């Protein structure tokens, strides 16, 4: 008896099954073999206190019981040097959480120092948002092959891992989750000291890039507030969205040896580069043994988004976000509110709130990037839509210039070159509260990304942040946006020490086009 030929619908079904099987095989190939995953826990208090940094933190805080100590890091060079120093002083563990990792000279030095620390027995744990690892898989897998190093990627996608274009295309079918990113930046050393702020791992965050650098800000913390920051790291590290890099990129067990050797050779060949020469000159007269300069003391609250936020459906309610908790904990300003944010997209509700504060007599200052300085013109376009209403209500607007003319008064703002872009994320509230973290004042940070930061009550720290903001707002570094006699927007700045009014917003044709697209109301909630 002959077997009947399958009809068209059966043949189509067979092809679909075969295609599904092929897709599953391909996806399994992208995911790689299962990788063991250990549950991380914080160091015991006695373990942290027994380290050199733990003892230094205890000694520093001995006259400030119950309070935490803080130091602002506005200089990119200082921020880089401190990370190197902490890597060298660590005894037990270094935990790093970051949005992206580059391949510049600062990153290579830090990786070299981290591997050297691992060689002397320090445990290194590196957690990176997956989109920030594009093209870096081989290096990260080699780093992860060291017995004392673990690298995990957050919100990972098994495809399109070699190029950014490939990653974007591969993300399209999974856009509902892939547009959400872990934006946290956090360094914790021996569970004794922590750094929060805006800096990722790449040259432009440490004044080492050409031709443009980011003007950024970190906050070093020690004391009781480090414990909750450590808890936040472990919540992310142990979450199901954090996967070992070995699941996607494979390396020989000894691959770290080749990586360490290549980094050592590179460092030896570049030790006399201009950047390192500048660092040696910068710290030539620094008192030996000082870890940081003056510490400010006060009470602090560590804030972070739930690590599962990236997998939630739809837009979360505000109360479940870090931004919502920050608003509740910080309280409403009564005298002054200073917002420093690389991207400022207030939307209708926040614009109305800021306007009401200004009309009630609160001095409201917004400091963000100008069109010519921003690296995201789309976001600037959404801000443009709200600029007029903010000005009319009495809000002061400052926009950082792309090409600045720094003078003696601008020293300390962190400008590493004449070409710069603002990347700071900070708030000054009245004369006693400060927030520094990874979150911008935009919908993306509120609703879609995860973020981390510190809300500190300290008059001394608040004064230092305010002084820093005032330096950045100076005409040598920024534009002040105002209305002229005819009600049109104009930009006040300085050129060679002389005040200058610009009647047209500075920025190229392509930046104007990008901003024009950003003015589409449909895009505003996603920027």
Short mmCIF file of C-alpha atoms in Angstrom, two decimals:
data_model
loop_
_atom_site.label_atom_id
_atom_site.label_comp_id
_atom_site.label_asym_id
_atom_site.label_seq_id
_atom_site.Cartn_x
_atom_site.Cartn_y
_atom_site.Cartn_z
CA UNK A 1 0.00 0.00 0.00
CA UNK A 2 1.38 3.41 -0.93
CA UNK A 3 1.46 6.33 1.45
CA UNK A 4 -0.61 9.24 0.17
CA UNK A 5 1.22 12.49 -0.64
CA UNK A 6 0.61 15.16 1.95
CA UNK A 7 -1.70 17.89 0.79
CA UNK A 8 -0.63 21.54 0.61
CA UNK A 9 -1.68 22.39 4.15
CA UNK A 10 0.21 19.43 5.62
CA UNK A 11 3.31 20.26 3.63
CA UNK A 12 3.12 23.86 4.85
CA UNK A 13 2.74 22.67 8.42
CA UNK A 14 5.79 20.44 8.09
CA UNK A 15 7.85 23.33 6.76
CA UNK A 16 6.73 25.53 9.62
CA UNK A 17 7.71 22.87 12.15
CA UNK A 18 11.08 22.46 10.48
CA UNK A 19 11.59 26.24 10.47
CA UNK A 20 10.66 26.48 14.15
CA UNK A 21 13.12 23.72 14.94
CA UNK A 22 15.86 25.54 13.04
CA UNK A 23 15.12 28.79 14.88
CA UNK A 24 15.30 26.98 18.24
CA UNK A 25 18.65 25.46 17.30
CA UNK A 26 19.97 28.87 16.25
CA UNK A 27 18.74 30.51 19.43
CA UNK A 28 20.31 27.77 21.53
CA UNK A 29 23.54 28.36 19.67
CA UNK A 30 23.34 32.06 20.47
CA UNK A 31 22.63 31.37 24.13
CA UNK A 32 25.48 28.91 24.51
CA UNK A 33 25.76 26.09 26.99
CA UNK A 34 24.33 26.56 30.51
CA UNK A 35 26.74 28.37 32.80
CA UNK A 36 26.87 27.92 36.56
CA UNK A 37 25.62 30.92 38.50
CA UNK A 38 26.58 31.57 42.10
CA UNK A 39 24.42 33.59 44.48
CA UNK A 40 26.44 36.56 45.75
CA UNK A 41 26.21 37.92 49.29
CA UNK A 42 27.69 41.02 50.96
CA UNK A 43 30.80 40.76 53.07
CA UNK A 44 30.23 40.27 56.78
CA UNK A 45 30.78 43.44 58.79
CA UNK A 46 33.91 41.99 60.38
CA UNK A 47 35.33 41.11 56.96
CA UNK A 48 34.83 44.64 55.65
CA UNK A 49 36.17 46.27 58.81
CA UNK A 50 39.33 44.14 58.65
CA UNK A 51 40.34 45.61 55.28
CA UNK A 52 42.62 48.63 54.93
CA UNK A 53 39.81 50.69 53.38
CA UNK A 54 37.39 49.53 56.06
CA UNK A 55 39.77 50.69 58.77
CA UNK A 56 40.32 54.00 56.96
CA UNK A 57 36.55 54.54 56.71
CA UNK A 58 36.09 53.74 60.40
CA UNK A 59 38.86 56.11 61.42
CA UNK A 60 37.51 58.88 59.18
CA UNK A 61 34.04 58.57 60.66
CA UNK A 62 35.06 58.18 64.29
CA UNK A 63 34.09 61.78 65.09
CA UNK A 64 30.82 61.57 63.17
CA UNK A 65 28.85 58.68 64.70
CA UNK A 66 25.80 57.62 62.70
CA UNK A 67 26.69 59.87 59.77
CA UNK A 68 28.20 59.10 56.37
CA UNK A 69 31.01 60.96 54.65
CA UNK A 70 30.93 62.34 51.11
CA UNK A 71 33.22 63.92 48.54
CA UNK A 72 32.20 65.31 45.15
CA UNK A 73 34.35 64.21 42.21
CA UNK A 74 33.91 66.82 39.49
CA UNK A 75 37.27 66.32 37.79
CA UNK A 76 37.43 63.43 35.34
CA UNK A 77 41.10 62.97 36.12
CA UNK A 78 40.41 62.76 39.86
CA UNK A 79 37.57 60.32 39.28
CA UNK A 80 39.81 58.05 37.20
CA UNK A 81 42.75 58.26 39.58
CA UNK A 82 40.58 57.42 42.58
CA UNK A 83 39.23 54.32 40.85
CA UNK A 84 42.79 53.20 40.10
CA UNK A 85 43.82 53.88 43.69
CA UNK A 86 40.86 51.98 45.13
CA UNK A 87 41.64 49.05 42.82
CA UNK A 88 45.15 48.97 44.24
CA UNK A 89 44.05 49.34 47.87
CA UNK A 90 41.27 46.72 47.79
CA UNK A 91 41.79 43.66 49.99
CA UNK A 92 38.66 41.55 49.52
CA UNK A 93 36.24 42.63 46.80
CA UNK A 94 35.49 45.17 44.06
CA UNK A 95 31.90 45.38 42.77
CA UNK A 96 31.26 47.47 39.64
CA UNK A 97 27.90 48.18 38.02
CA UNK A 98 27.90 50.21 34.80
CA UNK A 99 25.82 51.00 31.74
CA UNK A 100 28.65 50.66 29.22
CA UNK A 101 32.31 49.78 28.87
CA UNK A 102 34.57 51.19 26.17
CA UNK A 103 38.03 50.28 24.91
CA UNK A 104 39.95 53.48 25.59
CA UNK A 105 43.13 54.03 27.55
CA UNK A 106 41.33 54.58 30.87
CA UNK A 107 39.33 51.37 30.50
CA UNK A 108 42.45 49.40 29.63
CA UNK A 109 44.26 50.74 32.68
CA UNK A 110 41.32 49.92 34.93
CA UNK A 111 41.01 46.39 33.52
CA UNK A 112 44.76 45.95 34.02
CA UNK A 113 44.45 47.07 37.65
CA UNK A 114 41.40 44.88 38.22
CA UNK A 115 43.15 41.80 36.86
CA UNK A 116 46.20 42.63 38.96
CA UNK A 117 43.95 42.87 42.02
CA UNK A 118 42.38 39.52 41.13
CA UNK A 119 45.86 38.02 40.94
CA UNK A 120 46.51 38.96 44.57
CA UNK A 121 43.21 37.38 45.65
CA UNK A 122 40.67 40.22 45.37
CA UNK A 123 37.23 39.12 44.13
CA UNK A 124 36.11 41.20 41.12
CA UNK A 125 32.45 41.32 40.06
CA UNK A 126 31.52 43.37 37.01
CA UNK A 127 27.86 43.88 36.03
CA UNK A 128 27.24 45.67 32.70
CA UNK A 129 24.08 46.48 30.82
CA UNK A 130 24.13 44.16 27.83
CA UNK A 131 23.84 46.84 25.17
CA UNK A 132 26.98 48.45 26.60
CA UNK A 133 28.98 45.29 25.86
CA UNK A 134 28.45 45.27 22.08
CA UNK A 135 31.74 44.34 20.42
CA UNK A 136 33.42 43.66 23.77
CA UNK A 137 32.37 40.04 24.22
CA UNK A 138 35.79 38.48 23.63
CA UNK A 139 37.55 40.78 26.11
CA UNK A 140 34.88 40.33 28.77
CA UNK A 141 34.91 36.55 28.37
CA UNK A 142 38.69 36.54 28.79
CA UNK A 143 38.35 38.71 31.88
CA UNK A 144 35.68 36.37 33.23
CA UNK A 145 37.96 33.35 32.77
CA UNK A 146 40.08 34.43 35.77
CA UNK A 147 39.15 32.38 38.85
CA UNK A 148 38.62 35.56 40.92
CA UNK A 149 36.63 37.50 38.32
CA UNK A 150 32.95 37.25 37.39
CA UNK A 151 31.33 39.24 34.60
CA UNK A 152 27.56 39.37 34.15
CA UNK A 153 25.46 41.17 31.56
CA UNK A 154 22.03 42.64 32.29
CA UNK A 155 18.93 42.30 30.12
CA UNK A 156 20.86 40.27 27.58
CA UNK A 157 19.99 39.36 24.00
CA UNK A 158 21.70 36.38 22.40
CA UNK A 159 21.85 37.89 18.90
CA UNK A 160 23.53 40.90 17.29
CA UNK A 161 26.33 41.08 19.81
CA UNK A 162 29.21 42.23 17.60
CA UNK A 163 28.02 45.56 16.18
CA UNK A 164 25.62 48.23 17.38
CA UNK A 165 23.67 48.15 14.10
CA UNK A 166 23.32 44.39 14.36
CA UNK A 167 22.19 44.72 17.95
CA UNK A 168 19.55 47.33 17.11
CA UNK A 169 18.16 45.17 14.30
CA UNK A 170 18.13 42.08 16.51
CA UNK A 171 16.31 44.04 19.22
CA UNK A 172 13.36 45.04 17.02
CA UNK A 173 11.27 41.90 17.72
CA UNK A 174 11.91 42.36 21.44
CA UNK A 175 11.50 46.14 21.56
CA UNK A 176 9.04 46.04 24.46
CA UNK A 177 11.88 45.07 26.79
CA UNK A 178 15.05 45.89 24.86
CA UNK A 179 14.41 49.64 24.91
CA UNK A 180 14.66 49.42 28.71
CA UNK A 181 18.20 49.47 30.06
CA UNK A 182 20.10 49.15 33.33
CA UNK A 183 21.57 52.66 33.56
CA UNK A 184 23.06 52.28 37.08
CA UNK A 185 26.65 53.32 37.82
CA UNK A 186 28.13 52.07 41.07
CA UNK A 187 31.57 51.17 42.45
CA UNK A 188 31.88 49.43 45.82
CA UNK A 189 35.25 48.45 47.29
CA UNK A 190 35.52 46.07 50.25
CA UNK A 191 31.95 47.07 51.18
CA UNK A 192 33.61 50.10 52.81
CA UNK A 193 33.55 52.81 50.14
CA UNK A 194 31.18 53.46 47.25
CA UNK A 195 31.06 55.76 44.23
CA UNK A 196 27.76 56.75 42.61
CA UNK A 197 27.19 59.20 39.78
CA UNK A 198 27.14 59.55 36.03
CA UNK A 199 30.43 58.05 34.86
CA UNK A 200 30.63 54.89 32.79
CA UNK A 201 33.84 53.10 31.79
CA UNK A 202 35.20 55.03 28.80
CA UNK A 203 37.65 57.82 28.07
CA UNK A 204 35.18 60.68 27.61
CA UNK A 205 34.06 60.34 31.26
CA UNK A 206 37.61 60.84 32.57
CA UNK A 207 38.80 63.78 30.41
CA UNK A 208 40.90 61.44 28.28
CA UNK A 209 39.08 61.64 24.95
CA UNK A 210 39.62 63.73 21.87
CA UNK A 211 38.10 65.95 20.71
CA UNK A 212 35.18 65.92 23.18
CA UNK A 213 34.75 64.97 26.84
CA UNK A 214 31.82 64.76 29.21
CA UNK A 215 31.63 67.11 32.16
CA UNK A 216 30.44 64.69 34.80
CA UNK A 217 30.08 64.20 38.54
CA UNK A 218 30.56 61.36 41.02
CA UNK A 219 29.94 61.17 44.74
CA UNK A 220 32.27 59.15 46.96
CA UNK A 221 30.54 57.77 50.05
CA UNK A 222 31.68 55.98 53.19
CA UNK A 223 29.94 55.08 56.41
CA UNK A 224 26.48 53.60 57.09
CA UNK A 225 25.05 54.45 53.63
CA UNK A 226 27.43 52.02 51.92
CA UNK A 227 25.53 49.03 53.32
CA UNK A 228 22.25 49.72 51.43
CA UNK A 229 24.24 50.48 48.27
CA UNK A 230 25.85 47.06 48.67
CA UNK A 231 22.38 45.55 49.03
CA UNK A 232 21.29 47.23 45.80
CA UNK A 233 24.23 45.73 43.94
CA UNK A 234 23.41 42.25 45.17
CA UNK A 235 19.75 42.58 44.23
CA UNK A 236 20.84 43.26 40.65
CA UNK A 237 23.68 40.74 40.67
CA UNK A 238 21.41 37.90 41.84
CA UNK A 239 18.44 38.82 39.62
CA UNK A 240 17.48 36.56 36.74
CA UNK A 241 18.16 39.39 34.26
CA UNK A 242 21.86 39.24 35.20
CA UNK A 243 23.46 36.46 33.18
CA UNK A 244 27.10 35.27 33.07
CA UNK A 245 28.90 36.61 30.01
CA UNK A 246 30.09 33.04 29.41
CA UNK A 247 26.58 32.16 28.30
CA UNK A 248 27.09 34.27 25.18
CA UNK A 249 30.87 34.43 24.68
CA UNK A 250 33.28 31.59 25.34
CA UNK A 251 36.94 31.80 26.32
CA UNK A 252 39.61 29.32 27.30
CA UNK A 253 40.21 28.95 31.05
CA UNK A 254 43.58 30.64 30.62
CA UNK A 255 42.40 33.44 28.32
CA UNK A 256 42.86 35.95 31.12
CA UNK A 257 46.63 35.36 31.00
CA UNK A 258 46.83 36.58 27.41
CA UNK A 259 44.58 39.52 28.27
CA UNK A 260 46.73 40.48 31.26
CA UNK A 261 49.92 40.19 29.23
CA UNK A 262 48.52 42.31 26.39
CA UNK A 263 47.27 44.98 28.83
CA UNK A 264 50.65 45.06 30.60
CA UNK A 265 52.46 45.44 27.28
CA UNK A 266 50.04 48.16 26.17
CA UNK A 267 50.48 50.04 29.45
CA UNK A 268 54.28 49.88 29.22
CA UNK A 269 54.12 51.28 25.67
CA UNK A 270 51.71 54.09 26.63
CA UNK A 271 52.94 55.04 30.09
CA UNK A 272 54.39 58.29 28.73
CA UNK A 273 51.26 59.36 26.86
CA UNK A 274 50.07 62.94 27.28
CA UNK A 275 47.17 61.93 29.52
CA UNK A 276 49.35 60.00 31.97
CA UNK A 277 52.00 62.74 31.88
CA UNK A 278 49.29 65.24 32.82
CA UNK A 279 48.19 63.00 35.68
CA UNK A 280 51.71 62.75 37.05
CA UNK A 281 52.06 66.52 36.89
CA UNK A 282 48.63 67.02 38.46
CA UNK A 283 49.43 64.91 41.50
CA UNK A 284 53.15 65.66 41.79
CA UNK A 285 52.65 67.94 44.79
CA UNK A 286 49.75 66.05 46.33
CA UNK A 287 50.28 65.01 49.93
CA UNK A 288 51.17 61.33 49.99
CA UNK A 289 48.72 59.07 51.77
CA UNK A 290 45.61 61.22 51.27
CA UNK A 291 42.85 59.13 49.71
CA UNK A 292 40.52 62.07 49.03
CA UNK A 293 40.31 65.70 50.03
CA UNK A 294 37.81 67.12 52.49
CA UNK A 295 34.85 64.94 53.43
CA UNK A 296 31.39 66.37 54.11
CA UNK A 297 29.31 64.57 56.73
CA UNK A 298 25.58 64.05 56.95
CA UNK A 299 22.70 61.62 56.71
CA UNK A 300 21.91 59.88 53.44
CA UNK A 301 19.37 57.61 51.80
CA UNK A 302 20.36 55.18 49.06
CA UNK A 303 17.75 55.00 46.29
CA UNK A 304 17.46 52.59 43.38
CA UNK A 305 14.90 51.17 40.99
CA UNK A 306 13.72 47.58 41.50
CA UNK A 307 15.99 45.36 39.36
CA UNK A 308 12.98 43.68 37.74
CA UNK A 309 11.69 47.00 36.38
CA UNK A 310 13.05 46.18 32.91
CA UNK A 311 10.74 43.16 32.67
CA UNK A 312 7.57 44.91 33.85
CA UNK A 313 4.72 45.33 31.41
CA UNK A 314 3.81 48.84 30.41
CA UNK A 315 4.71 52.02 32.23
CA UNK A 316 5.06 51.54 36.00
CA UNK A 317 3.26 53.70 38.52
CA UNK A 318 5.48 56.50 39.80
CA UNK A 319 5.48 55.21 43.39
CA UNK A 320 7.27 52.02 42.27
CA UNK A 321 10.16 53.92 40.67
CA UNK A 322 13.27 55.48 42.15
CA UNK A 323 12.08 58.87 40.88
CA UNK A 324 8.85 58.51 42.82
CA UNK A 325 10.68 57.61 46.01
CA UNK A 326 13.09 60.51 45.48
CA UNK A 327 10.20 62.97 45.20
CA UNK A 328 8.65 61.61 48.37
CA UNK A 329 11.88 61.51 50.39
CA UNK A 330 13.32 64.84 49.25
CA UNK A 331 10.23 66.87 49.99
CA UNK A 332 9.13 70.00 48.16
CA UNK A 333 11.71 72.81 48.01
CA UNK A 334 10.80 76.01 49.81
CA UNK A 335 13.61 78.31 48.68
CA UNK A 336 15.68 76.88 45.85
CA UNK A 337 15.78 73.99 43.39
CA UNK A 338 18.77 73.43 41.11
CA UNK A 339 18.45 70.72 38.45
CA UNK A 340 21.62 69.68 36.61
CA UNK A 341 20.87 67.11 33.95
CA UNK A 342 22.46 66.11 30.66
CA UNK A 343 19.00 65.53 29.19
CA UNK A 344 16.09 67.57 30.47
CA UNK A 345 12.67 66.46 29.22
CA UNK A 346 10.17 67.61 31.85
CA UNK A 347 6.94 66.87 29.99
CA UNK A 348 3.69 68.65 30.69
CA UNK A 349 3.24 67.70 34.36
CA UNK A 350 6.79 68.42 35.54
CA UNK A 351 6.78 71.71 33.59
CA UNK A 352 3.62 72.74 35.42
CA UNK A 353 5.11 71.71 38.79
CA UNK A 354 8.32 73.68 38.18
CA UNK A 355 6.32 76.68 37.02
CA UNK A 356 4.19 76.58 40.18
CA UNK A 357 7.32 76.44 42.33
CA UNK A 358 8.82 79.45 40.55
CA UNK A 359 5.58 81.43 40.77
CA UNK A 360 5.44 80.66 44.51
CA UNK A 361 8.84 82.30 45.00
CA UNK A 362 11.15 79.29 44.84
CA UNK A 363 14.26 79.99 42.79
CA UNK A 364 14.27 77.26 40.14
CA UNK A 365 17.40 76.79 38.02
CA UNK A 366 17.71 74.30 35.18
CA UNK A 367 21.18 73.54 33.82
CA UNK A 368 21.32 71.24 30.79
CA UNK A 369 23.07 70.90 27.43
CA UNK A 370 22.64 73.36 24.58
CA UNK A 371 21.61 72.06 21.18
CA UNK A 372 25.20 72.35 19.97
CA UNK A 373 26.55 70.39 22.96
CA UNK A 374 24.01 67.59 23.39
CA UNK A 375 24.68 64.14 22.00
CA UNK A 376 20.92 63.45 21.77
CA UNK A 377 19.24 66.23 19.72
CA UNK A 378 15.93 64.32 19.90
CA UNK A 379 15.79 64.87 23.67
CA UNK A 380 16.70 68.52 23.22
CA UNK A 381 13.77 68.94 20.84
CA UNK A 382 11.34 67.73 23.51
CA UNK A 383 12.90 70.21 25.95
CA UNK A 384 12.50 73.01 23.39
CA UNK A 385 8.72 72.51 23.50
CA UNK A 386 8.67 73.32 27.24
CA UNK A 387 11.31 76.05 27.29
CA UNK A 388 9.00 79.01 26.72
CA UNK A 389 6.55 78.03 29.46
CA UNK A 390 9.39 77.55 31.93
CA UNK A 391 10.90 80.96 31.14
CA UNK A 392 7.53 82.72 31.36
CA UNK A 393 6.97 81.32 34.86
CA UNK A 394 10.32 82.61 36.11
CA UNK A 395 12.48 79.49 35.82
CA UNK A 396 16.15 80.23 35.06
CA UNK A 397 17.53 78.23 32.12
CA UNK A 398 21.23 77.60 31.45
CA UNK A 399 22.59 75.54 28.56
CA UNK A 400 26.17 74.34 28.42
CA UNK A 401 28.20 75.42 25.39
CA UNK A 402 29.98 72.95 23.14
CA UNK A 403 33.05 75.16 22.75
CA UNK A 404 33.77 76.86 26.04
CA UNK A 405 36.25 79.54 27.06
CA UNK A 406 37.20 78.39 30.55
CA UNK A 407 38.89 80.95 32.76
CA UNK A 408 40.36 80.90 36.25
CA UNK A 409 36.89 81.05 37.79
CA UNK A 410 35.85 77.85 35.99
CA UNK A 411 38.57 75.66 37.48
CA UNK A 412 37.01 72.73 39.30
CA UNK A 413 34.02 72.28 37.03
CA UNK A 414 35.67 69.29 35.37
CA UNK A 415 36.14 70.70 31.88
CA UNK A 416 38.93 68.57 30.44
CA UNK A 417 39.05 70.26 27.04
CA UNK A 418 37.51 73.16 25.20
CA UNK A 419 34.96 70.79 23.64
CA UNK A 420 32.63 69.35 26.26
CA UNK A 421 29.14 68.02 26.85
CA UNK A 422 27.29 68.01 30.16
CA UNK A 423 26.71 64.54 31.64
CA UNK A 424 26.01 65.42 35.30
CA UNK A 425 22.86 64.14 37.02
CA UNK A 426 22.33 66.06 40.26
CA UNK A 427 19.80 68.05 42.29
CA UNK A 428 20.32 70.79 44.84
CA UNK A 429 17.30 71.26 47.13
CA UNK A 430 17.17 74.37 49.32
CA UNK A 431 20.44 74.79 51.21
CA UNK A 432 20.76 71.35 52.78
CA UNK A 433 19.85 68.50 50.40
CA UNK A 434 21.71 67.01 47.45
CA UNK A 435 20.97 64.15 45.08
CA UNK A 436 23.70 62.66 42.90
CA UNK A 437 23.14 59.56 40.81
CA UNK A 438 22.74 58.02 37.39
CA UNK A 439 19.28 59.39 36.55
CA UNK A 440 18.59 62.20 34.11
CA UNK A 441 15.52 64.44 34.41
CA UNK A 442 13.69 62.71 31.59
CA UNK A 443 10.99 60.05 31.04
CA UNK A 444 13.57 57.41 30.13
CA UNK A 445 15.17 57.56 33.57
CA UNK A 446 11.82 57.75 35.35
CA UNK A 447 9.88 55.03 33.54
CA UNK A 448 12.08 52.84 31.38
CA UNK A 449 15.63 52.56 32.75
CA UNK A 450 16.81 51.45 36.16
CA UNK A 451 18.85 53.99 38.13
CA UNK A 452 20.68 54.44 41.44
CA UNK A 453 21.65 57.46 43.52
CA UNK A 454 22.14 59.05 46.93
CA UNK A 455 19.97 61.68 48.61
CA UNK A 456 22.17 63.45 51.17
CA UNK A 457 21.31 65.96 53.86
CA UNK A 458 24.42 68.08 54.38
CA UNK A 459 24.70 71.86 54.23
CA UNK A 460 28.40 71.74 53.39
CA UNK A 461 27.84 69.33 50.49
CA UNK A 462 24.88 71.40 49.27
CA UNK A 463 27.04 74.54 49.24
CA UNK A 464 29.74 72.77 47.24
CA UNK A 465 27.25 71.48 44.66
CA UNK A 466 25.67 74.92 44.33
CA UNK A 467 29.07 76.54 43.86
CA UNK A 468 29.89 73.96 41.20
CA UNK A 469 26.62 74.64 39.37
CA UNK A 470 27.24 78.40 39.45
CA UNK A 471 30.66 77.88 37.87
CA UNK A 472 29.07 75.82 35.10
CA UNK A 473 26.43 78.47 34.54
CA UNK A 474 29.02 81.20 33.95
CA UNK A 475 28.98 82.89 30.51
CA UNK A 476 32.42 81.42 29.74
CA UNK A 477 30.93 77.91 29.83
CA UNK A 478 27.21 78.25 29.16
CA UNK A 479 24.36 80.20 27.63
CA UNK A 480 21.64 81.83 29.70
CA UNK A 481 18.35 81.60 27.82
CA UNK A 482 16.12 84.66 28.08
CA UNK A 483 13.47 86.55 26.15
CA UNK A 484 14.38 89.77 24.36
CA UNK A 485 12.25 92.90 24.15
CA UNK A 486 10.11 91.34 21.40
CA UNK A 487 9.49 88.16 23.40
CA UNK A 488 11.85 86.05 21.28
CA UNK A 489 14.35 83.65 22.81
CA UNK A 490 17.95 84.78 22.97
CA UNK A 491 21.16 83.25 24.34
CA UNK A 492 23.47 85.31 26.57
CA UNK A 493 27.09 84.19 26.68
CA UNK A 494 30.60 85.65 26.63
CA UNK A 495 33.23 85.78 23.91
CA UNK A 496 36.77 86.79 24.86
CA UNK A 497 35.41 88.26 28.07
CA UNK A 498 32.71 90.36 26.37
CA UNK A 499 28.98 89.67 26.82
CA UNK A 500 27.31 88.48 23.62
CA UNK A 501 23.65 87.97 22.72
CA UNK A 502 22.73 85.33 20.14
CA UNK A 503 19.35 85.64 18.44
CA UNK A 504 19.50 82.16 16.90
CA UNK A 505 19.94 78.97 18.87
CA UNK A 506 23.48 77.64 18.28
CA UNK A 507 23.56 74.30 16.49
CA UNK A 508 24.19 72.72 13.11
CA UNK A 509 21.57 71.89 10.49
CA UNK A 510 21.61 68.19 11.40
CA UNK A 511 21.19 68.95 15.08
CA UNK A 512 18.27 71.23 14.30
CA UNK A 513 16.72 68.47 12.23
CA UNK A 514 17.13 65.98 15.07
CA UNK A 515 15.59 68.44 17.52
CA UNK A 516 12.71 69.04 15.13
CA UNK A 517 11.93 65.33 15.18
CA UNK A 518 12.16 65.35 18.95
CA UNK A 519 9.39 67.93 19.10
CA UNK A 520 6.88 65.33 17.94
CA UNK A 521 4.54 64.86 20.94
CA UNK A 522 4.42 61.12 20.30
CA UNK A 523 8.13 60.76 21.09
CA UNK A 524 8.29 62.79 24.30
CA UNK A 525 7.23 59.99 26.72
CA UNK A 526 10.03 57.74 25.38
CA UNK A 527 12.98 60.14 25.47
#
